[in-house]
Amino acid sequence: MNIPVAPARGQTGLRAVVILTLLLLVVLAFVPDEANPNPAVTALLLGLAALLGAVFWLAPRRLSYMLTEDALLVGKLTGPVRLPYTCLSARRASRGLGLKMGGTGLPGYYSGNYVYNADGLNNVLAAASNTDGGVLVTSVGRTFFLTPSDPDAFLRELAARGVEASA
């Protein structure tokens, strides 16, 4: 069963910065430098812009949550994480993500280690589309911050599969 990921919200400024940065890379690639012409620099800048554009486009689309017969699968850009129901607990997050300690913070895609400092935790592993409105899922000492579109329905579905889940 696929669980819809919450749509990204409140990130129009960050999206604008990303688009402007990519456009700047493309424009700079075509600025002529008669004193020192180097086609390798043009190719490098265009390649970097294409790579960054692909990552910004692909990463949010790879974020997914799927409930299988025996585990929760969290899909990320780097591949899925399998969390078996037998050692899983879930609850609503009391606050949003803090500072990023390592990982990715793109518009609509937050993945990696983030400061949390609430609910008895110092940090969480994010696999989220937003920095707030999440669900904390704990498995074998690791706590994940997920953002399903309907957190209460997600928790009910986990509880129906035998997971200790609370709102």
XYZ file of C-alpha atoms in Angstrom:
167
model
C 0.000 0.000 0.000
C 1.467 3.332 -1.080
C 1.182 6.183 1.413
C 1.056 9.629 -0.247
C 3.824 12.017 0.759
C 2.731 15.465 1.954
C 3.130 18.103 -0.748
C 5.946 20.579 -0.249
C 4.701 23.916 1.017
C 6.072 27.342 1.844
C 9.227 26.968 -0.226
C 8.652 29.336 -3.141
C 11.618 31.535 -2.171
C 13.966 28.558 -1.979
C 12.695 27.243 -5.323
C 13.326 30.673 -6.881
C 16.918 30.685 -5.581
C 17.496 27.200 -7.018
C 16.124 28.163 -10.450
C 18.112 31.406 -10.501
C 21.308 29.560 -9.551
C 20.847 27.071 -12.376
C 20.111 29.888 -14.842
C 23.218 31.752 -13.657
C 25.371 28.666 -14.311
C 23.994 28.397 -17.852
C 24.442 32.113 -18.560
C 27.999 32.116 -17.200
C 28.852 29.197 -19.461
C 28.166 31.376 -22.506
C 29.875 34.582 -21.361
C 32.743 35.028 -23.842
C 36.299 35.276 -22.567
C 38.425 36.305 -25.557
C 41.610 36.542 -23.479
C 41.471 32.894 -22.443
C 38.947 30.838 -24.464
C 38.406 27.425 -22.912
C 35.561 25.213 -24.162
C 36.168 22.800 -21.271
C 34.945 25.436 -18.796
C 31.758 25.904 -20.821
C 31.187 22.161 -20.904
C 31.881 21.892 -17.173
C 29.413 24.666 -16.254
C 26.694 23.242 -18.517
C 27.282 19.741 -17.153
C 27.110 21.015 -13.565
C 23.869 22.870 -14.306
C 22.377 19.741 -15.895
C 23.457 17.544 -12.977
C 22.104 19.931 -10.344
C 18.858 20.349 -12.290
C 18.443 16.570 -12.486
C 19.034 16.150 -8.743
C 16.575 18.937 -7.857
C 13.979 17.408 -10.186
C 14.542 13.735 -9.297
C 15.057 13.793 -5.508
C 11.520 14.842 -4.437
C 10.015 12.313 -6.860
C 11.970 9.442 -5.296
C 10.572 10.140 -1.808
C 7.933 7.521 -0.969
C 6.426 5.482 1.839
C 5.074 1.993 1.203
C 3.501 -0.475 3.620
C 4.202 -4.086 2.663
C 3.134 -7.273 4.425
C 6.032 -7.191 6.879
C 7.759 -3.789 6.664
C 7.563 -0.074 6.000
C 9.655 0.866 2.971
C 10.924 4.440 2.908
C 12.060 5.357 -0.601
C 14.836 7.945 -0.941
C 17.105 9.137 -3.730
C 19.864 6.805 -2.506
C 17.563 3.778 -2.303
C 14.876 2.350 -0.036
C 15.154 1.799 3.718
C 13.292 -1.246 5.052
C 11.826 -0.974 8.571
C 10.238 -4.260 9.776
C 6.983 -3.909 11.743
C 8.215 -6.251 14.498
C 10.524 -3.644 16.031
C 8.707 -0.470 14.975
C 6.949 2.268 16.934
C 5.389 5.468 15.597
C 3.990 8.732 16.952
C 3.240 12.280 15.859
C 6.193 14.663 16.002
C 5.769 17.480 18.514
C 7.937 19.880 16.504
C 9.632 20.285 13.139
C 13.140 19.476 12.019
C 16.019 21.522 13.362
C 19.386 22.179 11.758
C 20.745 19.811 9.150
C 23.786 17.953 10.467
C 24.379 16.005 7.276
C 22.388 15.054 4.230
C 20.197 16.869 1.754
C 17.898 19.843 2.186
C 16.355 20.512 -1.217
C 12.956 22.105 -1.833
C 10.496 19.274 -1.195
C 13.179 16.757 -0.178
C 14.827 16.588 3.248
C 16.998 13.542 3.830
C 19.766 12.899 6.325
C 20.577 13.639 9.947
C 18.772 16.616 11.516
C 18.810 18.108 15.020
C 15.494 17.495 16.769
C 15.824 18.113 20.574
C 12.288 17.101 21.573
C 10.376 13.946 22.478
C 13.481 12.604 24.240
C 15.543 12.709 21.040
C 18.618 14.697 20.073
C 18.475 14.002 16.356
C 16.385 12.244 13.706
C 16.956 10.807 10.257
C 14.711 12.701 7.876
C 13.000 11.347 4.774
C 10.478 14.149 4.401
C 8.934 16.640 2.007
C 8.559 19.353 4.678
C 10.301 20.338 7.884
C 7.143 20.176 10.029
C 3.952 18.145 10.448
C 5.790 14.847 10.633
C 5.570 11.411 12.158
C 8.426 9.878 14.152
C 9.042 6.216 13.324
C 11.546 4.391 15.542
C 13.200 1.109 14.570
C 16.211 -0.502 16.233
C 17.495 2.703 17.820
C 17.031 4.857 14.710
C 14.252 7.437 14.546
C 12.974 8.660 11.201
C 11.016 11.869 10.565
C 8.455 11.174 7.813
C 5.785 13.454 6.331
C 2.807 11.472 5.035
C -0.036 13.576 3.612
C -2.428 12.256 6.295
C -0.394 11.474 9.443
C -3.388 10.157 11.429
C -4.397 7.709 8.672
C -0.752 6.617 8.393
C -0.585 5.930 12.145
C -3.905 4.018 12.015
C -2.627 1.903 9.141
C 0.584 1.120 11.036
C -1.433 0.199 14.159
C -3.575 -2.140 12.047
C -0.361 -3.937 11.074
C 0.669 -4.463 14.700
C 2.921 -1.444 15.167
C 2.825 0.450 18.448
C 1.415 3.747 17.141
C 0.047 6.749 19.010
C -1.268 10.117 17.888
